[in-house]
C-alpha cells in the first residue's frame, strides 16, 4: 500500500537506457504476415476484424481519403495492442504518456489539414467563417475557429491519455484495497475482488474502444479535408 500510485507510469529503464522503443516495437510481433495458402485461426480472425473495421471506417471516404486506409488500420492495431498489453501485470503502457499520444495525433492531424488546404483551399478557409456571420463578429469567430482547429490534436491525445490512465489508477487502487481487506474482512475483500474483475473486463473493452475512437476521429478529420 506504500507503493507510489504513479509508479506504473514511469518510463522503464535498463542500464540507464529507456526501454520505450522496444516496448513500442513489441506489438508488431503479435501480427505476423502469413505466407501460407490457408491461414490459421488467429490470422484469419485478425484479417476479418481488419476488413470489418476498414469497411465501416473508410466507406465515407472518396478515392483520396481511401489512400490513408493502410495508415489508419496500422494505427488502430498499434493503439489497441499497446493498450491491451498494458493491462498485463508489471507492464508499461506507452499510451499513458501524453507526449507519445501527441506524437501520434499532431502529424496525422497536420497531414489531414494540409491535404485539405492543398485539395480544397476555398472550402478549408470557409470553415473559419460560417456563412451569414454579422460583420462585427467576424474577427472573433475567426479567432475561435482557429483555436478550435489547433486544439483538435490536443483533444485527441488528452482523451486517450486520460481514459487509459484513469483505468489503470482504478485497477491499482481497487487491487490495493482488496489486499488490505483480506486480513480485515474476507467478505468485503471478496466483493472488492469481484469488482476488480469486472473493472478489468471493462478496461479490456475501453482499451479497444479508445483505439477505435482515436482512429475514427482522425478518419473524420481526414473526411472533412478530402
Coordinates of N, CA and C in Angstrom, one line a residue:
X1 N 0.8 -1.2 0.0 CA 0.0 0.0 0.0 C 0.8 1.3 0.0
X2 N 2.2 1.1 0.3 CA 3.0 2.3 0.4 C 3.7 2.5 -1.0
X3 N 3.3 1.7 -2.0 CA 3.9 1.9 -3.3 C 3.3 3.2 -3.9
X4 N 4.2 3.9 -4.7 CA 3.8 5.1 -5.4 C 2.7 4.8 -6.3
X5 N 1.6 5.6 -6.3 CA 0.4 5.4 -7.1 C 0.8 5.5 -8.6
X6 N 1.7 6.3 -8.9 CA 2.1 6.6 -10.3 C 3.3 5.8 -10.8
X7 N 3.8 4.8 -10.0 CA 5.0 4.1 -10.3 C 4.9 3.4 -11.6
X8 N 3.7 2.9 -11.9 CA 3.5 2.1 -13.2 C 3.5 3.0 -14.4
X9 N 3.5 4.3 -14.3 CA 3.5 5.2 -15.4 C 4.9 5.8 -15.7
X10 N 5.9 5.4 -14.8 CA 7.3 5.8 -15.0 C 7.9 5.0 -16.1
X11 N 8.6 5.7 -17.0 CA 9.3 5.0 -18.1 C 10.3 4.0 -17.6
X12 N 10.2 2.8 -18.0 CA 11.2 1.8 -17.5 C 12.6 2.0 -18.1
X13 N 13.6 1.7 -17.3 CA 15.0 1.9 -17.7 C 15.7 0.6 -17.5
X14 N 16.8 0.4 -18.3 CA 17.7 -0.7 -18.1 C 19.1 -0.2 -18.5
X15 N 20.0 -0.3 -17.5 CA 21.4 0.2 -17.7 C 21.4 1.7 -18.1
X16 N 20.4 2.4 -17.5 CA 20.4 3.8 -17.8 C 19.7 4.2 -19.1
X17 N 19.2 3.2 -19.9 CA 18.7 3.5 -21.2 C 17.1 3.2 -21.1
X18 N 16.3 4.1 -21.7 CA 14.9 3.9 -21.7 C 14.5 2.7 -22.6
X19 N 13.5 2.0 -22.2 CA 13.1 0.8 -22.9 C 11.8 1.1 -23.8
X20 N 11.5 2.3 -23.9 CA 10.2 2.7 -24.6 C 10.2 2.2 -26.0
X21 N 11.4 2.3 -26.7 CA 11.5 1.9 -28.1 C 11.1 0.5 -28.3
X22 N 11.7 -0.4 -27.4 CA 11.5 -1.8 -27.5 C 10.0 -2.1 -27.2
X23 N 9.5 -1.4 -26.2 CA 8.1 -1.7 -25.8 C 7.1 -1.3 -27.0
X24 N 7.4 -0.1 -27.6 CA 6.6 0.3 -28.7 C 6.7 -0.6 -29.9
X25 N 7.8 -1.2 -30.2 CA 8.0 -2.1 -31.3 C 7.5 -3.5 -31.0
X26 N 7.3 -3.9 -29.8 CA 6.9 -5.2 -29.4 C 5.5 -5.6 -30.0
X27 N 4.5 -4.7 -30.0 CA 3.2 -5.2 -30.5 C 3.2 -5.6 -32.0
X28 N 4.2 -5.1 -32.8 CA 4.3 -5.6 -34.2 C 4.5 -7.0 -34.3
X29 N 5.1 -7.7 -33.3 CA 5.4 -9.1 -33.3 C 4.1 -9.9 -33.2
X30 N 3.0 -9.3 -32.7 CA 1.8 -10.0 -32.5 C 1.0 -10.2 -33.8
X31 N 1.4 -9.5 -34.8 CA 0.6 -9.5 -36.1 C 1.6 -10.0 -37.2
X32 N 1.9 -11.3 -37.2 CA 2.8 -11.8 -38.2 C 2.1 -11.9 -39.6
X33 N 2.9 -11.8 -40.6 CA 2.5 -12.0 -42.0 C 2.6 -13.4 -42.4
X34 N 1.4 -14.0 -42.8 CA 1.4 -15.4 -43.2 C 1.7 -15.6 -44.7
X35 N 2.5 -16.6 -45.0 CA 2.8 -16.9 -46.4 C 2.1 -18.2 -46.8
X36 N 1.2 -18.7 -46.0 CA 0.5 -20.0 -46.2 C -0.7 -19.7 -47.1
X37 N -1.1 -20.7 -47.8 CA -2.3 -20.6 -48.6 C -3.6 -20.5 -47.8
X38 N -3.6 -21.3 -46.7 CA -4.7 -21.3 -45.7 C -4.2 -20.8 -44.4
X39 N -4.7 -19.7 -43.9 CA -4.2 -19.1 -42.7 C -4.8 -19.9 -41.4
X40 N -4.1 -19.7 -40.3 CA -4.6 -20.3 -39.1 C -5.7 -19.4 -38.5
X41 N -6.3 -19.9 -37.4 CA -7.5 -19.2 -36.9 C -7.2 -17.8 -36.4
X42 N -6.0 -17.6 -35.8 CA -5.6 -16.3 -35.3 C -5.5 -15.3 -36.4
X43 N -4.7 -15.6 -37.4 CA -4.5 -14.7 -38.5 C -5.8 -14.4 -39.3
X44 N -6.7 -15.5 -39.4 CA -8.0 -15.3 -40.1 C -8.8 -14.4 -39.3
X45 N -8.8 -14.5 -37.9 CA -9.6 -13.6 -37.1 C -9.1 -12.1 -37.2
X46 N -7.8 -12.0 -37.2 CA -7.2 -10.6 -37.4 C -7.6 -10.0 -38.7
X47 N -7.5 -10.8 -39.8 CA -7.9 -10.3 -41.1 C -9.4 -9.9 -41.2
X48 N -10.2 -10.8 -40.6 CA -11.7 -10.5 -40.6 C -12.0 -9.2 -39.8
X49 N -11.4 -9.0 -38.7 CA -11.6 -7.8 -37.9 C -11.1 -6.6 -38.7
X50 N -9.9 -6.7 -39.3 CA -9.4 -5.5 -40.1 C -10.3 -5.2 -41.2
X51 N -10.8 -6.2 -41.9 CA -11.7 -5.9 -43.0 C -13.0 -5.3 -42.6
X52 N -13.5 -5.7 -41.4 CA -14.8 -5.2 -40.9 C -14.6 -3.7 -40.5
X53 N -13.5 -3.4 -39.8 CA -13.3 -2.1 -39.3 C -13.0 -1.1 -40.5
X54 N -12.1 -1.6 -41.4 CA -11.8 -0.8 -42.6 C -13.0 -0.5 -43.5
X55 N -13.9 -1.5 -43.6 CA -15.1 -1.3 -44.5 C -16.0 -0.3 -43.8
X56 N -16.1 -0.3 -42.5 CA -17.0 0.6 -41.8 C -16.4 2.0 -41.7
X57 N -15.1 2.1 -41.5 CA -14.5 3.4 -41.3 C -14.2 4.1 -42.6
X58 N -13.8 3.4 -43.7 CA -13.4 4.0 -44.9 C -14.5 4.2 -46.0
X59 N -15.7 3.7 -45.6 CA -16.8 3.8 -46.6 C -17.2 5.2 -46.9
X60 N -17.0 6.1 -46.0 CA -17.4 7.5 -46.2 C -16.4 8.3 -47.0
X61 N -15.2 7.7 -47.3 CA -14.2 8.5 -47.9 C -14.2 8.4 -49.4
X62 N -13.7 9.4 -50.1 CA -13.5 9.3 -51.5 C -12.2 8.6 -51.8
X63 N -11.8 8.7 -53.1 CA -10.6 7.9 -53.5 C -9.3 8.4 -52.8
X64 N -9.2 9.8 -52.7 CA -8.1 10.3 -52.0 C -8.0 9.9 -50.5
X65 N -9.2 9.9 -49.9 CA -9.2 9.6 -48.5 C -8.9 8.1 -48.2
X66 N -9.3 7.2 -49.2 CA -9.0 5.8 -49.0 C -7.6 5.4 -49.2
X67 N -6.7 6.4 -49.7 CA -5.3 6.1 -49.7 C -4.7 6.0 -48.3
X68 N -5.4 6.5 -47.3 CA -5.0 6.5 -45.9 C -5.4 5.2 -45.2
X69 N -6.0 4.3 -45.9 CA -6.5 3.1 -45.2 C -5.4 2.3 -44.5
X70 N -4.3 2.1 -45.1 CA -3.2 1.3 -44.5 C -2.7 2.0 -43.3
X71 N -2.6 3.3 -43.3 CA -2.1 4.0 -42.2 C -3.1 4.0 -41.0
X72 N -4.3 4.1 -41.3 CA -5.3 4.1 -40.2 C -5.5 2.7 -39.6
X73 N -5.4 1.7 -40.4 CA -5.5 0.3 -39.9 C -4.3 0.0 -39.1
X74 N -3.1 0.5 -39.5 CA -1.9 0.2 -38.7 C -2.0 1.0 -37.3
X75 N -2.7 2.2 -37.4 CA -2.8 3.0 -36.2 C -3.7 2.3 -35.2
X76 N -4.9 1.8 -35.6 CA -5.8 1.2 -34.7 C -5.2 -0.1 -34.1
X77 N -4.5 -0.9 -34.9 CA -3.8 -2.1 -34.4 C -2.8 -1.7 -33.4
X78 N -2.0 -0.7 -33.6 CA -0.9 -0.3 -32.7 C -1.5 0.1 -31.4
X79 N -2.5 1.0 -31.4 CA -3.0 1.6 -30.2 C -3.8 0.5 -29.4
X80 N -4.6 -0.3 -30.1 CA -5.3 -1.4 -29.5 C -4.4 -2.4 -28.8
X81 N -3.4 -2.9 -29.5 CA -2.5 -3.9 -29.0 C -1.6 -3.3 -27.8
X82 N -1.2 -2.0 -27.9 CA -0.5 -1.4 -26.8 C -1.3 -1.2 -25.6
X83 N -2.6 -0.8 -25.8 CA -3.5 -0.7 -24.6 C -3.7 -2.1 -23.9
X84 N -3.9 -3.1 -24.7 CA -4.2 -4.4 -24.2 C -2.9 -5.0 -23.4
X85 N -1.8 -4.8 -24.0 CA -0.5 -5.3 -23.4 C -0.3 -4.5 -22.1
X86 N -0.7 -3.3 -22.0 CA -0.5 -2.5 -20.8 C -1.4 -3.0 -19.6
X87 N -2.4 -3.9 -19.9 CA -3.2 -4.4 -18.8 C -2.5 -5.6 -18.1
X88 N -1.4 -6.1 -18.7 CA -0.7 -7.2 -18.1 C 0.0 -6.8 -16.8
X89 N 0.1 -7.6 -15.8 CA 0.8 -7.2 -14.6 C 2.2 -6.8 -14.8
X90 N 2.7 -5.8 -14.1 CA 4.1 -5.3 -14.2 C 4.5 -4.9 -15.6
X91 N 3.5 -4.4 -16.4 CA 3.9 -3.9 -17.7 C 3.7 -2.4 -17.8
X92 N 4.2 -1.9 -18.9 CA 4.2 -0.4 -19.1 C 3.4 -0.1 -20.3
X93 N 2.5 0.9 -20.2 CA 1.6 1.3 -21.2 C 2.1 2.6 -21.9
X94 N 2.6 2.6 -23.1 CA 3.1 3.8 -23.7 C 2.0 4.9 -23.9
X95 N 0.7 4.4 -24.1 CA -0.3 5.4 -24.4 C -0.8 6.1 -23.1
X96 N -0.2 5.9 -22.0 CA -0.5 6.7 -20.8 C 0.4 8.0 -20.8
X97 N 1.3 8.0 -21.8 CA 2.2 9.2 -21.9 C 1.7 10.2 -22.9
X98 N 1.4 11.4 -22.4 CA 0.8 12.4 -23.3 C 1.7 12.8 -24.4
X99 N 3.0 12.7 -24.2 CA 4.0 13.1 -25.2 C 3.9 12.1 -26.4
X100 N 3.7 10.8 -26.1 CA 3.6 9.9 -27.2 C 2.3 10.0 -28.0
X101 N 1.2 10.3 -27.2 CA -0.1 10.4 -27.9 C -0.1 11.7 -28.8
X102 N 0.6 12.8 -28.3 CA 0.7 14.0 -29.1 C 1.5 13.7 -30.3
X103 N 2.6 12.8 -30.1 CA 3.4 12.5 -31.3 C 2.7 11.7 -32.4
X104 N 1.6 11.0 -32.0 CA 0.7 10.3 -33.0 C -0.3 11.3 -33.5
X105 N -0.9 12.1 -32.7 CA -2.1 12.9 -33.1 C -1.6 14.1 -34.0
X106 N -0.6 14.8 -33.6 CA -0.2 16.0 -34.3 C 0.2 15.7 -35.8
X107 N 1.0 14.8 -36.1 CA 1.4 14.5 -37.5 C 0.1 14.1 -38.3
X108 N -0.7 13.2 -37.8 CA -1.9 12.8 -38.5 C -2.9 13.9 -38.7
X109 N -3.1 14.7 -37.7 CA -4.0 15.9 -37.9 C -3.4 16.9 -38.9
X110 N -2.1 17.2 -38.8 CA -1.4 18.1 -39.7 C -1.5 17.6 -41.1
X111 N -1.3 16.3 -41.3 CA -1.4 15.7 -42.6 C -2.8 15.9 -43.2
X112 N -3.8 15.7 -42.4 CA -5.2 15.8 -42.9 C -5.5 17.3 -43.2
X113 N -5.1 18.2 -42.4 CA -5.3 19.6 -42.6 C -4.6 20.1 -43.8
X114 N -3.3 19.7 -44.0 CA -2.5 20.1 -45.2 C -3.1 19.6 -46.4
X115 N -3.6 18.3 -46.4 CA -4.3 17.8 -47.5 C -5.5 18.6 -47.9
X116 N -6.3 19.1 -46.9 CA -7.4 19.9 -47.2 C -7.1 21.2 -47.8
X117 N -6.0 21.9 -47.3 CA -5.6 23.1 -47.9 C -5.1 23.0 -49.3
X118 N -4.5 21.8 -49.6 CA -4.0 21.6 -51.0 C -5.1 21.3 -52.0
X119 N -6.1 20.4 -51.5 CA -7.1 20.0 -52.5 C -8.4 20.8 -52.4
X120 N -8.7 21.4 -51.3 CA -10.0 22.1 -51.1 C -9.7 23.4 -50.4
X121 N -8.9 24.3 -51.0 CA -8.4 25.5 -50.3 C -9.6 26.4 -49.9
X122 N -10.5 26.7 -50.8 CA -11.6 27.5 -50.5 C -12.5 27.0 -49.4
X123 N -12.8 25.7 -49.5 CA -13.7 25.0 -48.5 C -13.0 25.0 -47.2
X124 N -11.7 24.8 -47.1 CA -11.0 24.8 -45.9 C -11.0 26.1 -45.2
X125 N -10.8 27.2 -46.0 CA -10.8 28.5 -45.5 C -12.2 29.0 -45.0
X126 N -13.2 28.4 -45.7 CA -14.6 28.8 -45.4 C -15.0 28.3 -44.0
X127 N -14.3 27.2 -43.5 CA -14.6 26.7 -42.1 C -14.3 27.8 -41.1
X128 N -13.4 28.7 -41.4 CA -13.0 29.7 -40.4 C -14.1 30.8 -40.2
X129 N -15.0 30.9 -41.2 CA -16.0 31.9 -41.1 C -17.4 31.3 -41.6
X130 N -18.2 31.0 -40.7 CA -19.6 30.4 -41.1 C -20.3 31.4 -41.9
X131 N -21.1 30.9 -42.8 CA -21.9 31.7 -43.7 C -23.0 32.5 -42.9
X132 N -23.2 33.8 -43.2 CA -24.2 34.6 -42.6 C -23.7 35.3 -41.3
X133 N -22.4 35.2 -41.0 CA -21.9 35.8 -39.8 C -22.0 37.4 -39.9
X134 N -22.5 38.0 -38.8 CA -22.5 39.5 -38.8 C -21.1 40.1 -38.9
X135 N -20.9 41.2 -39.6 CA -19.6 41.8 -39.8 C -18.9 42.1 -38.5
X136 N -19.5 42.6 -37.4 CA -18.7 42.9 -36.2 C -18.2 41.6 -35.5
X137 N -18.8 40.5 -35.8 CA -18.3 39.2 -35.1 C -17.3 38.5 -35.9
X138 N -17.0 38.9 -37.1 CA -16.1 38.2 -38.0 C -14.7 38.0 -37.3
X139 N -14.0 39.0 -36.8 CA -12.7 38.8 -36.2 C -12.7 37.8 -35.0
X140 N -13.8 37.9 -34.2 CA -13.9 37.0 -33.0 C -14.1 35.5 -33.5
X141 N -15.0 35.3 -34.5 CA -15.3 34.0 -34.9 C -14.1 33.4 -35.6
X142 N -13.3 34.1 -36.4 CA -12.1 33.6 -37.0 C -11.1 33.1 -35.9
X143 N -11.0 33.9 -34.9 CA -10.0 33.5 -33.8 C -10.6 32.2 -33.1
X144 N -11.9 32.2 -32.8 CA -12.4 31.0 -32.2 C -12.3 29.7 -33.0
X145 N -12.6 29.9 -34.3 CA -12.5 28.7 -35.2 C -11.0 28.3 -35.4
X146 N -10.1 29.2 -35.4 CA -8.7 28.9 -35.5 C -8.2 28.1 -34.2
X147 N -8.6 28.6 -33.1 CA -8.3 27.9 -31.8 C -8.9 26.5 -31.8
X148 N -10.2 26.4 -32.2 CA -10.8 25.1 -32.2 C -10.1 24.1 -33.2
X149 N -9.5 24.6 -34.3 CA -8.8 23.8 -35.2 C -7.5 23.3 -34.6
X150 N -6.8 24.2 -34.0 CA -5.5 23.8 -33.4 C -5.6 22.9 -32.1
X151 N -6.8 22.9 -31.5 CA -7.0 22.2 -30.3 C -7.4 20.7 -30.6
X152 N -7.7 20.4 -31.8 CA -8.1 19.1 -32.2 C -7.1 18.0 -31.9
X153 N -5.8 18.1 -32.2 CA -4.9 17.1 -31.9 C -4.6 17.0 -30.4
X154 N -4.7 18.1 -29.7 CA -4.5 18.1 -28.2 C -5.7 17.3 -27.6
X155 N -6.9 17.5 -28.1 CA -8.1 16.8 -27.6 C -8.0 15.3 -27.8
X156 N -7.4 14.9 -29.0 CA -7.2 13.5 -29.3 C -6.3 12.9 -28.3
X157 N -5.1 13.5 -28.1 CA -4.1 13.0 -27.2 C -4.6 12.9 -25.8
X158 N -5.2 14.0 -25.3 CA -5.6 14.1 -23.9 C -6.7 13.0 -23.6
X159 N -7.6 12.9 -24.6 CA -8.7 11.9 -24.4 C -8.1 10.5 -24.2
X160 N -7.2 10.1 -25.1 CA -6.6 8.7 -25.0 C -5.8 8.6 -23.7
X161 N -5.0 9.6 -23.4 CA -4.2 9.6 -22.1 C -5.1 9.5 -20.9
X162 N -6.1 10.3 -20.8 CA -6.9 10.4 -19.6 C -7.7 9.0 -19.4
X163 N -8.3 8.5 -20.5 CA -9.0 7.3 -20.3 C -8.2 6.1 -19.9
X164 N -7.0 5.9 -20.5 CA -6.2 4.8 -20.2 C -5.6 5.0 -18.8
X165 N -5.1 6.2 -18.4 CA -4.6 6.4 -17.1 C -5.6 6.2 -16.0
X166 N -6.8 6.7 -16.2 CA -7.9 6.6 -15.2 C -8.2 5.1 -14.9
X167 N -8.2 4.3 -16.0 CA -8.5 2.9 -15.8 C -7.4 2.2 -15.0
X168 N -6.1 2.5 -15.3 CA -5.0 1.9 -14.6 C -5.0 2.3 -13.1
X169 N -5.3 3.5 -12.9 CA -5.3 4.0 -11.5 C -6.4 3.3 -10.7
X170 N -7.6 3.1 -11.3 CA -8.7 2.5 -10.6 C -8.3 1.0 -10.3
X171 N -7.7 0.3 -11.3 CA -7.3 -1.1 -11.0 C -6.3 -1.1 -9.9
X172 N -5.4 -0.2 -9.9 CA -4.3 -0.2 -8.9 C -4.9 0.1 -7.5
X173 N -5.8 1.0 -7.4 CA -6.4 1.4 -6.1 C -7.3 0.2 -5.6
X174 N -8.2 -0.3 -6.5 CA -9.0 -1.4 -6.0 C -8.2 -2.7 -5.7
X175 N -7.2 -2.9 -6.5 CA -6.3 -4.1 -6.1 C -5.6 -3.9 -4.8
X176 N -5.1 -2.7 -4.5 CA -4.5 -2.5 -3.2 C -5.5 -2.6 -2.1
X177 N -6.8 -2.1 -2.3 CA -7.8 -2.2 -1.3 C -8.2 -3.7 -1.0
X178 N -8.2 -4.5 -2.1 CA -8.5 -5.9 -1.9 C -7.5 -6.6 -1.0
X179 N -6.2 -6.3 -1.3 CA -5.1 -6.9 -0.5 C -5.2 -6.5 1.0
X180 N -5.5 -5.2 1.2 CA -5.6 -4.7 2.6 C -6.8 -5.3 3.3
X181 N -7.9 -5.5 2.6 CA -9.1 -6.0 3.2 C -9.1 -7.5 3.5
X182 N -8.2 -8.3 2.9 CA -8.1 -9.7 3.1 C -7.8 -10.1 4.5
X183 N -7.0 -9.3 5.2 CA -6.7 -9.5 6.6 C -7.7 -8.9 7.6
X184 N -8.6 -8.2 7.1 CA -9.6 -7.5 7.9 C -11.0 -8.1 7.9
X185 N -11.5 -8.2 6.6 CA -12.8 -8.7 6.4 C -12.8 -9.5 5.1
X186 N -13.0 -10.8 5.2 CA -12.9 -11.7 4.0 C -14.0 -11.4 3.1
X187 N -15.2 -11.2 3.6 CA -16.4 -11.0 2.8 C -16.3 -9.7 2.0
X188 N -15.9 -8.6 2.6 CA -15.7 -7.4 1.9 C -14.6 -7.5 0.9
X189 N -13.5 -8.2 1.2 CA -12.4 -8.4 0.3 C -12.9 -9.2 -1.0
X190 N -13.8 -10.2 -0.8 CA -14.3 -10.9 -1.9 C -15.2 -10.1 -2.8
X191 N -16.0 -9.2 -2.2 CA -16.8 -8.3 -3.0 C -15.9 -7.3 -3.8
X192 N -14.9 -6.8 -3.1 CA -13.9 -5.9 -3.8 C -13.2 -6.6 -4.9
X193 N -12.9 -7.9 -4.7 CA -12.2 -8.7 -5.8 C -13.1 -8.9 -7.0
X194 N -14.4 -9.1 -6.7 CA -15.3 -9.2 -7.9 C -15.4 -7.9 -8.6
X195 N -15.5 -6.8 -7.9 CA -15.5 -5.5 -8.6 C -14.2 -5.3 -9.4
X196 N -13.1 -5.8 -8.9 CA -11.8 -5.7 -9.6 C -11.8 -6.5 -10.9
X197 N -12.4 -7.7 -10.8 CA -12.5 -8.5 -12.1 C -13.4 -7.8 -13.1
X198 N -14.6 -7.3 -12.6 CA -15.5 -6.6 -13.6 C -14.8 -5.4 -14.1
X199 N -14.1 -4.6 -13.3 CA -13.4 -3.5 -13.8 C -12.3 -3.8 -14.9
X200 N -11.6 -4.9 -14.6 CA -10.6 -5.4 -15.6 C -11.2 -5.8 -16.9
X201 N -12.4 -6.4 -16.9 CA -13.1 -6.7 -18.1 C -13.5 -5.5 -18.8
X202 N -14.0 -4.5 -18.0 CA -14.3 -3.2 -18.6 C -13.1 -2.5 -19.3
X203 N -12.0 -2.6 -18.6 CA -10.8 -2.0 -19.2 C -10.3 -2.6 -20.5
X204 N -10.6 -3.9 -20.6 CA -10.3 -4.6 -21.9 C -11.1 -3.9 -23.0
X205 N -12.4 -3.7 -22.7 CA -13.3 -3.0 -23.7 C -12.9 -1.6 -23.9
X206 N -12.5 -0.9 -22.9 CA -12.1 0.5 -23.0 C -10.8 0.6 -23.9
X207 N -9.9 -0.4 -23.7 CA -8.7 -0.4 -24.5 C -8.9 -0.4 -26.0
X208 N -9.9 -1.3 -26.4 CA -10.3 -1.4 -27.8 C -11.1 -0.2 -28.3
X209 N -12.0 0.2 -27.4 CA -12.9 1.4 -27.8 C -12.0 2.6 -28.0
X210 N -11.1 2.9 -27.1 CA -10.3 4.1 -27.3 C -9.4 4.1 -28.5
X211 N -8.9 2.9 -28.9 CA -8.2 2.8 -30.1 C -9.1 3.1 -31.3
X212 N -10.3 2.6 -31.3 CA -11.3 2.8 -32.4 C -11.7 4.3 -32.4
X213 N -11.9 4.9 -31.2 CA -12.3 6.3 -31.2 C -11.2 7.2 -31.7
X214 N -10.0 7.0 -31.3 CA -8.8 7.8 -31.8 C -8.7 7.7 -33.3
X215 N -8.8 6.5 -33.9 CA -8.6 6.3 -35.3 C -9.9 6.9 -36.0
X216 N -11.0 6.7 -35.5 CA -12.3 7.2 -36.1 C -12.2 8.8 -36.2
X217 N -11.8 9.4 -35.1 CA -11.7 10.9 -35.2 C -10.7 11.4 -36.2
X218 N -9.5 10.7 -36.3 CA -8.6 11.0 -37.4 C -9.2 10.8 -38.7
X219 N -10.0 9.7 -38.9 CA -10.7 9.5 -40.1 C -11.7 10.6 -40.5
X220 N -12.4 11.1 -39.4 CA -13.4 12.2 -39.7 C -12.7 13.5 -40.0
X221 N -11.5 13.7 -39.4 CA -10.8 14.9 -39.8 C -10.3 14.8 -41.2
X222 N -9.9 13.6 -41.6 CA -9.5 13.4 -43.0 C -10.7 13.6 -43.9
X223 N -11.8 13.1 -43.5 CA -13.0 13.2 -44.4 C -13.4 14.7 -44.6
X224 N -13.2 15.5 -43.6 CA -13.6 16.9 -43.7 C -12.6 17.7 -44.7
X225 N -11.4 17.0 -44.9 CA -10.4 17.7 -45.7 C -10.1 17.1 -47.0
X226 N -10.9 16.1 -47.4 CA -10.7 15.5 -48.7 C -12.0 15.5 -49.6

